[in-house]
Amino acid sequence: MFSLQDAGRAAIDRQERTSLDPDDWQALRRQGHQMLDDMFDHLQTLGTKPVWQHAPSSARALFDAPLPIEASDLAEVHAIFREKVLPYGSGNIHPGFMGWVQGGGTVTGMLAEMLAGGLNANLGGRDHMPIEVERQIIRWTREIFSFPETAGGIFLTGASQANFVAVQIARCRKLGRDVRATGLSDESRLVAYASNEVHGCVPRAFEMSGIGSDQLRRIAVNNLGQIDIDALEQAILRDRREGLVPFLIIGSAGTVNTGAVDDLAALRHIADSYDLHFHVDGALGALGVLSPDLAHLFAGIDSCDSLAFDFHKWGQVPYDAGFLLVRDSEWQRQTFASDAAYLSRAASGLAGGDWWPCDYGPDLSRGFRALKTWFTLKTYGVKALGDAMSANCRLARRLAERIDREPQLKLLAPVALNIVCFAYVGADGAIPASINSHIVERLHAEGRVAPSLTHLNGQPAIRAAIVNHRTRQADVDQLVHSVLTIGSRQDLPQC
Ligand SMILES: *Cc1c(COP(=O)(O)O)cnc(C)c1O
């Protein structure tokens, strides 16, 4: 029987209550299911909506609100999201998105993110099952890239961080673990090499590392956009003659502008000859090894010392899910492990476990990126992921062929993977910068397809990066049709 005493305790509980869990779990269930259904509806009807639309100022104003002191109803907050955020995303999930190298995400990945959020695991270390899930992904990536048993790996936000961490590892390998304490000295004189098509995060990694981006030699590329191996070797010899200390080569497995893949086997050979760490930035391309049609393009990738790549690009795992694979996990420990008392290990219990990610990378608190990656690999299987990449490349090749047939269009770079750079050619045969930039802006405003604008050899280029598993031939046809239509409208004789 309910007593007065019980009533008193309930009143005290209410007063002291600080838990953020709901009072009414039934109501929460209804609202939660509604939120899930709304998102499924959105994904199911994506193709009928614009790729992108400019967010109106009324939407932006809602996010210039005062700090909420008191509670709001979850349903009301969700309504704001549904009406003011959801329609104004950047569009990378949309089949017509070709602007930048961004993944499309999947429903499986989305659901796994929800589960990971519920569990709220911290993957810095200790003895719990989420750590084992991350170790499973390390073992699978070893298998994907034919790396040895000694190899280690770690999830990071993205390839920008993975490239940065690789620079730190290479620095430690060259100068020894003591450099962590002493820092670089005038005698260190480290220099590294990459092509001048390398991604901008690589020079930034040198800035952040304290080595300085001037110490990253940018080597010319050949007509396929690959690093010029002879020029690379000349640069290394020149630096050695001057008493500098070459320590690292960074190859690209898919350059950001054109998708070119460096000759990785040749880079391995050079790295061996001059005792350099060989890192590969495979952010956009490396997972292409999952496609039997594409794997040959990455010959030699299994020989690198470290490999950065993004599950969130071609792997279609929702953001963020960058990864660094390292040939010898001991190199990671040498670079990052420390023995703070509050991180001490026990032989058993929760503070046990023999693999603590915080010893292998820069982060202590880490989310459960491994879960959405595990769900993605398990539910789709790597064959389907590889097939989607192969289909992207097929679309890119057909687009290039079509461009070659259209007198008003010109292909500006060979198509190695899934990126096509081309331009609208004016009536006078020149490539007008203003028309090409206008075309891209106009396409974004129309919202059916969204390529981006880049520059190649000083020329403006319309860039279609076909990364999304949802993109179809019809989307590519739409791109060509719209470029020709907008271009011809602009390209009227001056009077
Ligand atoms: C996207 C990209 C990066 C940066 O990766 P993030 O995951 O965005 O940090 C680095 N290199 C290349 C070639 C890329 O395409």
Short mmCIF file of C-alpha atoms and ligand atoms in Angstrom, two decimals:
data_model
loop_
_atom_site.label_atom_id
_atom_site.label_comp_id
_atom_site.label_asym_id
_atom_site.label_seq_id
_atom_site.Cartn_x
_atom_site.Cartn_y
_atom_site.Cartn_z
CA MET A 1 0.00 0.00 0.00
CA PHE A 2 1.12 3.50 -0.82
CA SER A 3 1.91 5.30 2.44
CA LEU A 4 2.40 8.87 3.42
CA GLN A 5 6.04 8.03 3.90
CA ASP A 6 6.28 6.94 0.25
CA ALA A 7 4.59 10.15 -0.85
CA GLY A 8 7.14 12.15 1.13
CA ARG A 9 10.04 10.26 -0.44
CA ALA A 10 8.63 10.83 -3.93
CA ALA A 11 8.40 14.57 -3.23
CA ILE A 12 12.01 14.64 -2.10
CA ASP A 13 13.05 12.60 -5.15
CA ARG A 14 11.34 15.14 -7.36
CA GLN A 15 13.06 18.02 -5.67
CA GLU A 16 16.46 16.44 -5.83
CA ARG A 17 15.98 15.04 -9.23
CA THR A 18 18.78 16.04 -11.61
CA SER A 19 18.63 13.14 -14.03
CA LEU A 20 18.02 14.15 -17.63
CA ASP A 21 16.11 10.97 -18.39
CA PRO A 22 12.42 11.41 -19.28
CA ASP A 23 9.55 11.05 -16.82
CA ASP A 24 7.38 9.53 -19.48
CA TRP A 25 9.24 6.89 -21.43
CA GLN A 26 6.15 6.08 -23.49
CA ALA A 27 5.98 9.64 -24.79
CA LEU A 28 9.68 9.52 -25.53
CA ARG A 29 9.24 6.35 -27.54
CA ARG A 30 6.53 7.94 -29.66
CA GLN A 31 8.62 11.02 -30.30
CA GLY A 32 11.76 8.99 -30.98
CA HIS A 33 9.99 6.78 -33.52
CA GLN A 34 8.56 9.89 -35.15
CA MET A 35 12.04 11.38 -35.52
CA LEU A 36 13.32 8.18 -37.05
CA ASP A 37 10.42 7.96 -39.49
CA ASP A 38 10.87 11.58 -40.53
CA MET A 39 14.48 10.90 -41.39
CA PHE A 40 13.62 7.75 -43.33
CA ASP A 41 11.02 9.79 -45.26
CA HIS A 42 13.64 12.37 -46.06
CA LEU A 43 16.13 9.79 -47.32
CA GLN A 44 13.51 7.91 -49.32
CA THR A 45 12.47 11.04 -51.21
CA LEU A 46 15.87 12.70 -51.56
CA GLY A 47 15.87 12.63 -55.34
CA THR A 48 12.74 14.78 -55.53
CA LYS A 49 14.34 17.60 -53.55
CA PRO A 50 17.02 20.10 -54.50
CA VAL A 51 20.64 19.11 -53.92
CA TRP A 52 21.15 22.40 -52.16
CA GLN A 53 19.19 25.54 -51.45
CA HIS A 54 20.24 28.72 -49.77
CA ALA A 55 18.96 28.83 -46.18
CA PRO A 56 16.63 31.82 -45.72
CA SER A 57 17.47 34.43 -43.11
CA SER A 58 14.44 33.33 -41.07
CA ALA A 59 16.09 29.95 -40.61
CA ARG A 60 19.46 31.47 -39.78
CA ALA A 61 17.85 33.87 -37.27
CA LEU A 62 16.53 30.93 -35.26
CA PHE A 63 20.13 30.03 -34.57
CA ASP A 64 20.91 33.44 -33.20
CA ALA A 65 18.70 32.80 -30.19
CA PRO A 66 19.48 33.53 -26.53
CA LEU A 67 20.97 30.75 -24.41
CA PRO A 68 18.07 28.55 -23.25
CA ILE A 69 17.82 28.64 -19.47
CA GLU A 70 14.61 26.66 -19.22
CA ALA A 71 13.50 23.43 -20.90
CA SER A 72 11.80 23.07 -24.26
CA ASP A 73 9.74 20.20 -25.48
CA LEU A 74 11.67 17.65 -27.56
CA ALA A 75 8.96 17.65 -30.22
CA GLU A 76 9.25 21.43 -30.61
CA VAL A 77 13.01 21.29 -30.86
CA HIS A 78 12.77 18.53 -33.43
CA ALA A 79 10.31 20.61 -35.44
CA ILE A 80 12.90 23.37 -35.68
CA PHE A 81 15.42 20.85 -36.97
CA ARG A 82 12.93 19.43 -39.48
CA GLU A 83 11.93 22.80 -40.87
CA LYS A 84 15.02 24.92 -40.53
CA VAL A 85 18.01 22.59 -40.75
CA LEU A 86 17.07 19.45 -42.67
CA PRO A 87 16.10 21.14 -45.96
CA TYR A 88 19.27 23.25 -45.99
CA GLY A 89 22.04 20.68 -45.75
CA SER A 90 25.08 20.79 -48.03
CA GLY A 91 23.55 18.07 -50.19
CA ASN A 92 26.30 15.45 -50.11
CA ILE A 93 23.71 12.72 -49.49
CA HIS A 94 21.87 13.73 -52.69
CA PRO A 95 22.42 11.76 -55.93
CA GLY A 96 23.11 15.00 -57.81
CA PHE A 97 25.94 16.07 -55.51
CA MET A 98 29.30 15.99 -57.32
CA GLY A 99 30.91 19.05 -55.87
CA TRP A 100 33.59 17.72 -53.60
CA VAL A 101 34.85 14.35 -52.52
CA GLN A 102 32.26 13.63 -49.85
CA GLY A 103 30.54 10.41 -48.94
CA GLY A 104 26.80 9.88 -49.23
CA GLY A 105 26.26 8.05 -45.95
CA THR A 106 23.82 5.18 -45.53
CA VAL A 107 20.78 4.31 -43.45
CA THR A 108 22.75 1.58 -41.74
CA GLY A 109 25.43 4.05 -40.74
CA MET A 110 22.78 6.42 -39.44
CA LEU A 111 21.16 3.75 -37.28
CA ALA A 112 24.53 2.68 -35.92
CA GLU A 113 25.27 6.30 -34.98
CA MET A 114 22.10 6.29 -32.93
CA LEU A 115 23.12 3.11 -31.13
CA ALA A 116 26.60 4.49 -30.50
CA GLY A 117 25.02 7.65 -29.09
CA GLY A 118 22.88 5.59 -26.75
CA LEU A 119 25.84 3.62 -25.48
CA ASN A 120 27.98 6.76 -25.25
CA ALA A 121 31.19 4.77 -25.08
CA ASN A 122 34.54 6.47 -24.61
CA LEU A 123 37.17 4.63 -26.62
CA GLY A 124 40.28 6.10 -25.02
CA GLY A 125 40.99 2.76 -23.35
CA ARG A 126 39.99 0.25 -20.61
CA ASP A 127 38.39 -3.12 -20.80
CA HIS A 128 35.08 -2.96 -22.64
CA MET A 129 33.61 -4.46 -25.76
CA PRO A 130 33.55 -1.29 -27.94
CA ILE A 131 37.37 -1.41 -27.89
CA GLU A 132 37.16 -4.90 -29.39
CA VAL A 133 34.96 -3.55 -32.18
CA GLU A 134 37.64 -1.00 -33.08
CA ARG A 135 40.25 -3.77 -33.02
CA GLN A 136 38.09 -5.73 -35.42
CA ILE A 137 38.19 -2.81 -37.85
CA ILE A 138 41.97 -2.63 -37.50
CA ARG A 139 42.21 -6.33 -38.38
CA TRP A 140 39.89 -5.87 -41.34
CA THR A 141 41.83 -2.88 -42.67
CA ARG A 142 45.02 -4.92 -42.36
CA GLU A 143 43.34 -7.53 -44.50
CA ILE A 144 41.98 -5.00 -47.02
CA PHE A 145 45.44 -3.51 -47.59
CA SER A 146 47.48 -6.71 -47.08
CA PHE A 147 49.35 -5.27 -44.13
CA PRO A 148 51.27 -7.53 -41.72
CA GLU A 149 50.12 -8.75 -38.29
CA THR A 150 52.38 -6.17 -36.66
CA ALA A 151 50.33 -3.35 -38.17
CA GLY A 152 48.24 -1.10 -35.97
CA GLY A 153 45.65 1.50 -36.73
CA ILE A 154 43.38 4.05 -35.21
CA PHE A 155 40.24 6.00 -35.98
CA LEU A 156 40.70 9.76 -36.22
CA THR A 157 38.38 12.53 -37.38
CA GLY A 158 39.60 12.39 -40.96
CA ALA A 159 42.56 12.12 -43.28
CA SER A 160 43.71 15.62 -42.29
CA GLN A 161 44.38 14.32 -38.78
CA ALA A 162 45.63 10.98 -40.05
CA ASN A 163 48.20 12.70 -42.27
CA PHE A 164 49.27 14.90 -39.36
CA VAL A 165 49.65 11.91 -37.05
CA ALA A 166 51.69 10.13 -39.74
CA VAL A 167 54.09 13.09 -39.91
CA GLN A 168 54.54 12.86 -36.12
CA ILE A 169 55.22 9.13 -36.37
CA ALA A 170 57.74 9.60 -39.19
CA ARG A 171 59.49 12.35 -37.21
CA CYS A 172 59.78 10.07 -34.18
CA ARG A 173 61.09 7.21 -36.30
CA LYS A 174 63.82 9.43 -37.74
CA LEU A 175 64.88 11.33 -34.63
CA GLY A 176 63.97 8.83 -31.91
CA ARG A 177 61.46 9.02 -29.11
CA ASP A 178 63.46 11.72 -27.30
CA VAL A 179 62.30 14.30 -29.83
CA ARG A 180 58.97 14.24 -28.00
CA ALA A 181 60.69 15.92 -25.05
CA THR A 182 63.45 17.90 -26.71
CA GLY A 183 61.51 19.16 -29.71
CA LEU A 184 63.21 19.92 -32.99
CA SER A 185 66.68 21.44 -32.82
CA ASP A 186 68.63 23.42 -35.40
CA GLU A 187 70.46 20.21 -36.21
CA SER A 188 67.27 18.27 -37.00
CA ARG A 189 67.05 19.74 -40.51
CA LEU A 190 64.20 17.45 -41.57
CA VAL A 191 62.82 17.60 -45.11
CA ALA A 192 59.96 15.69 -46.73
CA TYR A 193 58.55 15.23 -50.23
CA ALA A 194 55.15 15.13 -51.91
CA SER A 195 53.83 16.14 -55.32
CA ASN A 196 52.49 19.60 -55.91
CA GLU A 197 49.04 18.02 -56.27
CA VAL A 198 49.12 16.81 -52.66
CA HIS A 199 46.14 17.83 -50.53
CA GLY A 200 46.38 21.11 -48.61
CA CYS A 201 46.14 19.35 -45.27
CA VAL A 202 49.63 17.91 -45.82
CA PRO A 203 51.52 21.23 -45.80
CA ARG A 204 49.31 22.19 -42.86
CA ALA A 205 50.42 19.04 -41.05
CA PHE A 206 53.98 20.31 -41.41
CA GLU A 207 52.97 23.68 -40.06
CA MET A 208 51.30 22.09 -37.03
CA SER A 209 54.19 19.72 -36.41
CA GLY A 210 56.64 22.60 -36.04
CA ILE A 211 58.72 21.27 -38.94
CA GLY A 212 57.29 23.97 -41.18
CA SER A 213 55.70 23.67 -44.59
CA ASP A 214 58.83 25.09 -46.27
CA GLN A 215 60.45 21.78 -45.38
CA LEU A 216 57.88 19.93 -47.50
CA ARG A 217 59.34 19.83 -51.01
CA ARG A 218 56.63 20.01 -53.63
CA ILE A 219 57.66 17.91 -56.61
CA ALA A 220 56.31 18.43 -60.14
CA VAL A 221 53.80 15.97 -61.61
CA ASN A 222 53.82 14.20 -64.98
CA ASN A 223 51.01 14.52 -67.52
CA LEU A 224 48.96 11.95 -65.57
CA GLY A 225 49.11 14.10 -62.43
CA GLN A 226 51.50 11.66 -60.70
CA ILE A 227 54.63 12.71 -58.83
CA ASP A 228 57.64 12.83 -61.17
CA ILE A 229 59.91 10.10 -59.79
CA ASP A 230 63.11 11.43 -61.37
CA ALA A 231 62.49 14.93 -60.09
CA LEU A 232 61.82 13.45 -56.64
CA GLU A 233 65.11 11.59 -56.59
CA GLN A 234 66.99 14.68 -57.78
CA ALA A 235 65.44 16.71 -54.95
CA ILE A 236 66.42 14.13 -52.34
CA LEU A 237 70.01 14.01 -53.61
CA ARG A 238 70.21 17.80 -53.65
CA ASP A 239 68.94 18.06 -50.07
CA ARG A 240 71.36 15.39 -48.87
CA ARG A 241 74.28 17.22 -50.49
CA GLU A 242 73.25 20.28 -48.54
CA GLY A 243 73.33 18.38 -45.26
CA LEU A 244 69.56 18.23 -44.80
CA VAL A 245 67.83 15.11 -43.44
CA PRO A 246 65.18 13.67 -45.76
CA PHE A 247 62.80 11.62 -43.60
CA LEU A 248 59.45 11.19 -45.34
CA ILE A 249 57.78 10.74 -48.73
CA ILE A 250 54.04 11.24 -48.99
CA GLY A 251 52.39 9.62 -51.98
CA SER A 252 48.82 10.30 -53.06
CA ALA A 253 46.35 7.50 -53.79
CA GLY A 254 43.86 9.75 -55.51
CA THR A 255 44.76 13.43 -55.69
CA VAL A 256 41.99 15.79 -54.72
CA ASN A 257 41.94 17.72 -58.01
CA THR A 258 41.99 14.91 -60.56
CA GLY A 259 42.07 11.58 -58.71
CA ALA A 260 45.59 10.71 -59.92
CA VAL A 261 47.35 7.87 -58.11
CA ASP A 262 51.12 8.17 -57.68
CA ASP A 263 53.35 5.26 -58.68
CA LEU A 264 53.36 3.79 -55.18
CA ALA A 265 55.74 0.91 -55.94
CA ALA A 266 58.31 3.38 -57.30
CA LEU A 267 57.90 5.55 -54.18
CA ARG A 268 58.52 2.50 -51.97
CA HIS A 269 61.73 1.86 -53.88
CA ILE A 270 62.93 5.45 -53.43
CA ALA A 271 62.00 5.40 -49.74
CA ASP A 272 64.07 2.24 -49.28
CA SER A 273 67.03 3.67 -51.17
CA TYR A 274 67.19 6.78 -48.97
CA ASP A 275 65.85 5.41 -45.69
CA LEU A 276 62.62 7.43 -45.63
CA HIS A 277 59.25 6.75 -44.08
CA PHE A 278 56.74 6.17 -46.89
CA HIS A 279 53.28 7.49 -46.11
CA VAL A 280 50.28 7.41 -48.47
CA ASP A 281 47.40 9.87 -48.39
CA GLY A 282 44.60 7.62 -49.62
CA ALA A 283 41.79 9.79 -48.24
CA LEU A 284 39.63 9.60 -51.31
CA GLY A 285 40.98 6.65 -53.29
CA ALA A 286 42.54 3.95 -51.13
CA LEU A 287 39.34 2.03 -50.43
CA GLY A 288 39.14 1.54 -54.21
CA VAL A 289 41.18 -1.63 -53.58
CA LEU A 290 37.82 -3.16 -52.60
CA SER A 291 36.78 -3.11 -56.26
CA PRO A 292 38.39 -5.83 -58.40
CA ASP A 293 38.24 -3.41 -61.38
CA LEU A 294 40.16 -0.71 -59.54
CA ALA A 295 42.56 -2.59 -57.29
CA HIS A 296 45.37 -2.64 -59.88
CA LEU A 297 45.52 1.17 -59.82
CA PHE A 298 46.82 1.00 -56.26
CA ALA A 299 49.66 -1.47 -56.83
CA GLY A 300 52.23 -0.98 -54.10
CA ILE A 301 49.81 0.42 -51.52
CA ASP A 302 50.44 -2.68 -49.41
CA SER A 303 54.10 -1.65 -49.10
CA CYS A 304 53.69 1.76 -47.49
CA ASP A 305 54.67 2.45 -43.88
CA SER A 306 51.48 4.27 -43.07
CA LEU A 307 48.22 4.93 -44.89
CA ALA A 308 45.61 7.59 -44.22
CA PHE A 309 42.13 7.03 -45.60
CA ASP A 310 38.54 7.99 -44.95
CA PHE A 311 35.70 5.58 -44.36
CA HIS A 312 33.49 8.68 -44.60
CA LYS A 313 34.30 9.26 -48.29
CA TRP A 314 34.19 6.23 -50.60
CA GLY A 315 33.40 3.94 -47.68
CA GLN A 316 30.02 5.75 -47.28
CA VAL A 317 30.25 5.64 -43.46
CA PRO A 318 28.61 8.76 -41.95
CA TYR A 319 30.94 11.55 -40.84
CA ASP A 320 33.37 11.38 -39.29
CA ALA A 321 35.44 8.25 -39.74
CA GLY A 322 39.04 8.85 -40.76
CA PHE A 323 41.60 6.11 -40.28
CA LEU A 324 45.36 5.70 -40.06
CA LEU A 325 46.90 2.30 -40.69
CA VAL A 326 50.52 1.91 -39.52
CA ARG A 327 52.86 -0.90 -40.58
CA ASP A 328 54.25 -1.38 -37.07
CA SER A 329 52.01 -0.46 -34.15
CA GLU A 330 55.14 0.00 -32.03
CA TRP A 331 55.86 3.18 -34.02
CA GLN A 332 52.53 4.54 -32.78
CA ARG A 333 53.40 3.69 -29.16
CA GLN A 334 56.80 5.31 -29.48
CA THR A 335 55.11 8.48 -30.70
CA PHE A 336 52.17 8.70 -28.30
CA ALA A 337 52.24 6.40 -25.26
CA SER A 338 52.82 8.02 -21.87
CA ASP A 339 52.36 6.87 -18.31
CA ALA A 340 50.13 9.31 -16.50
CA ALA A 341 49.05 7.94 -13.10
CA TYR A 342 45.36 8.57 -13.73
CA LEU A 343 45.65 6.32 -16.78
CA SER A 344 47.31 3.46 -14.92
CA ARG A 345 46.47 -0.04 -16.01
CA ALA A 346 45.23 -2.87 -13.86
CA ALA A 347 45.78 -6.59 -14.36
CA SER A 348 42.03 -7.08 -14.40
CA GLY A 349 38.78 -5.19 -13.93
CA LEU A 350 37.54 -2.19 -15.86
CA ALA A 351 40.99 -0.57 -15.84
CA GLY A 352 42.45 -3.65 -17.53
CA GLY A 353 42.62 -4.39 -21.23
CA ASP A 354 45.81 -4.67 -23.21
CA TRP A 355 45.07 -2.19 -25.99
CA TRP A 356 44.31 1.38 -25.06
CA PRO A 357 43.88 3.59 -28.12
CA CYS A 358 45.17 6.61 -26.18
CA ASP A 359 48.63 5.00 -26.45
CA TYR A 360 48.40 4.92 -30.22
CA GLY A 361 47.23 8.38 -31.17
CA PRO A 362 46.75 11.91 -29.86
CA ASP A 363 43.21 11.61 -28.42
CA LEU A 364 42.14 10.45 -24.98
CA SER A 365 38.36 10.78 -25.15
CA ARG A 366 37.23 9.19 -28.39
CA GLY A 367 33.81 8.32 -29.79
CA PHE A 368 32.68 4.98 -31.12
CA ARG A 369 33.41 5.55 -34.83
CA ALA A 370 34.15 1.87 -35.12
CA LEU A 371 30.49 0.92 -34.60
CA LYS A 372 29.08 2.67 -37.67
CA THR A 373 32.01 1.33 -39.67
CA TRP A 374 31.46 -2.21 -38.41
CA PHE A 375 27.73 -2.01 -39.20
CA THR A 376 28.49 -0.68 -42.68
CA LEU A 377 31.03 -3.37 -43.51
CA LYS A 378 28.87 -6.13 -42.02
CA THR A 379 25.50 -5.18 -43.48
CA TYR A 380 26.62 -4.29 -47.00
CA GLY A 381 29.76 -6.42 -47.27
CA VAL A 382 32.87 -5.08 -48.95
CA LYS A 383 31.78 -6.45 -52.33
CA ALA A 384 28.81 -4.07 -52.53
CA LEU A 385 30.96 -1.15 -51.40
CA GLY A 386 33.55 -1.99 -54.06
CA ASP A 387 30.81 -2.33 -56.69
CA ALA A 388 29.51 1.15 -55.83
CA MET A 389 33.03 2.58 -56.29
CA SER A 390 33.37 0.76 -59.57
CA ALA A 391 30.01 2.20 -60.71
CA ASN A 392 31.17 5.72 -59.77
CA CYS A 393 34.27 5.26 -61.95
CA ARG A 394 32.18 3.93 -64.82
CA LEU A 395 29.99 7.04 -64.67
CA ALA A 396 33.12 9.19 -64.63
CA ARG A 397 34.56 7.44 -67.69
CA ARG A 398 31.28 7.79 -69.61
CA LEU A 399 31.10 11.44 -68.66
CA ALA A 400 34.62 11.93 -70.03
CA GLU A 401 33.65 10.19 -73.30
CA ARG A 402 30.58 12.37 -73.62
CA ILE A 403 32.66 15.50 -73.01
CA ASP A 404 35.03 14.42 -75.77
CA ARG A 405 32.06 14.23 -78.16
CA GLU A 406 30.68 17.67 -77.27
CA PRO A 407 32.41 20.47 -79.22
CA GLN A 408 31.49 23.03 -76.53
CA LEU A 409 33.13 20.99 -73.75
CA LYS A 410 36.74 20.15 -73.10
CA LEU A 411 38.22 17.53 -70.80
CA LEU A 412 41.01 19.13 -68.76
CA ALA A 413 42.63 16.13 -67.07
CA PRO A 414 42.82 12.38 -67.61
CA VAL A 415 40.21 10.50 -65.60
CA ALA A 416 42.00 8.04 -63.32
CA LEU A 417 39.19 7.32 -60.86
CA ASN A 418 35.92 9.11 -60.18
CA ILE A 419 36.82 12.78 -60.74
CA VAL A 420 36.19 14.55 -64.04
CA CYS A 421 37.54 18.06 -64.69
CA PHE A 422 36.24 19.84 -67.75
CA ALA A 423 35.27 23.25 -69.02
CA TYR A 424 32.77 24.98 -71.23
CA VAL A 425 34.60 26.32 -74.26
CA GLY A 426 33.56 29.71 -75.63
CA ALA A 427 32.65 30.43 -79.24
CA ASP A 428 36.20 31.69 -79.81
CA GLY A 429 37.70 28.38 -78.64
CA ALA A 430 39.05 29.84 -75.38
CA ILE A 431 37.95 28.79 -71.90
CA PRO A 432 36.18 31.78 -70.37
CA ALA A 433 36.64 31.92 -66.59
CA SER A 434 33.52 34.01 -66.06
CA ILE A 435 31.23 31.64 -67.95
CA ASN A 436 32.55 28.55 -66.20
CA SER A 437 32.21 30.04 -62.75
CA HIS A 438 28.76 31.33 -63.66
CA ILE A 439 27.73 27.85 -64.82
CA VAL A 440 28.71 26.31 -61.49
CA GLU A 441 26.96 28.96 -59.42
CA ARG A 442 23.87 28.70 -61.59
CA LEU A 443 23.83 24.90 -61.21
CA HIS A 444 23.96 25.23 -57.43
CA ALA A 445 21.05 27.64 -57.49
CA GLU A 446 19.01 25.36 -59.78
CA GLY A 447 19.62 22.51 -57.34
CA ARG A 448 19.55 19.48 -59.63
CA VAL A 449 23.26 18.74 -59.84
CA ALA A 450 26.10 20.37 -57.92
CA PRO A 451 29.64 20.16 -59.32
CA SER A 452 32.38 22.49 -58.03
CA LEU A 453 34.81 24.90 -59.61
CA THR A 454 38.55 24.38 -59.38
CA HIS A 455 41.63 25.54 -61.27
CA LEU A 456 43.98 23.33 -63.23
CA ASN A 457 47.15 24.80 -64.71
CA GLY A 458 45.68 28.24 -64.30
CA GLN A 459 42.48 27.34 -66.14
CA PRO A 460 39.05 27.27 -64.52
CA ALA A 461 37.65 23.74 -64.38
CA ILE A 462 34.22 22.36 -63.60
CA ARG A 463 34.89 19.43 -61.35
CA ALA A 464 32.53 16.48 -60.97
CA ALA A 465 33.59 14.17 -58.15
CA ILE A 466 31.33 11.13 -58.29
CA VAL A 467 31.52 9.59 -54.84
CA ASN A 468 27.91 8.98 -53.86
CA HIS A 469 26.50 5.46 -54.20
CA ARG A 470 23.15 7.07 -55.16
CA THR A 471 24.44 8.89 -58.25
CA ARG A 472 23.07 7.49 -61.53
CA GLN A 473 23.59 7.99 -65.26
CA ALA A 474 20.58 10.32 -65.31
CA ASP A 475 22.34 12.66 -62.86
CA VAL A 476 25.44 12.77 -65.03
CA ASP A 477 23.31 13.36 -68.16
CA GLN A 478 21.60 16.20 -66.32
CA LEU A 479 24.99 17.73 -65.55
CA VAL A 480 26.04 17.77 -69.22
CA HIS A 481 22.66 19.03 -70.36
CA SER A 482 22.62 21.86 -67.82
CA VAL A 483 26.22 22.92 -68.45
CA LEU A 484 25.54 23.15 -72.19
CA THR A 485 22.29 25.03 -71.71
CA ILE A 486 23.62 27.58 -69.24
CA GLY A 487 26.87 27.94 -71.17
CA SER A 488 25.16 28.65 -74.49
CA ARG A 489 22.88 31.20 -72.85
CA GLN A 490 25.91 33.07 -71.51
CA ASP A 491 28.05 32.66 -74.57
CA LEU A 492 26.24 35.14 -76.81
CA PRO A 493 28.28 37.33 -79.16
CA GLN A 494 29.10 40.73 -77.59
CA CYS A 495 27.38 43.65 -79.31
C1 LIG B 1 39.45 14.84 -48.28
C2 LIG B 1 40.92 14.69 -48.45
C3 LIG B 1 41.79 14.93 -47.39
C4 LIG B 1 41.32 15.46 -46.06
O1 LIG B 1 40.57 14.48 -45.43
P1 LIG B 1 39.49 14.87 -44.32
O2 LIG B 1 38.85 13.58 -44.02
O3 LIG B 1 38.57 15.86 -44.97
O4 LIG B 1 40.22 15.45 -43.18
C5 LIG B 1 43.13 14.69 -47.58
N1 LIG B 1 43.58 14.25 -48.76
C6 LIG B 1 42.78 14.02 -49.82
C7 LIG B 1 43.36 13.53 -51.09
C8 LIG B 1 41.41 14.23 -49.69
O5 LIG B 1 40.60 14.02 -50.72
#
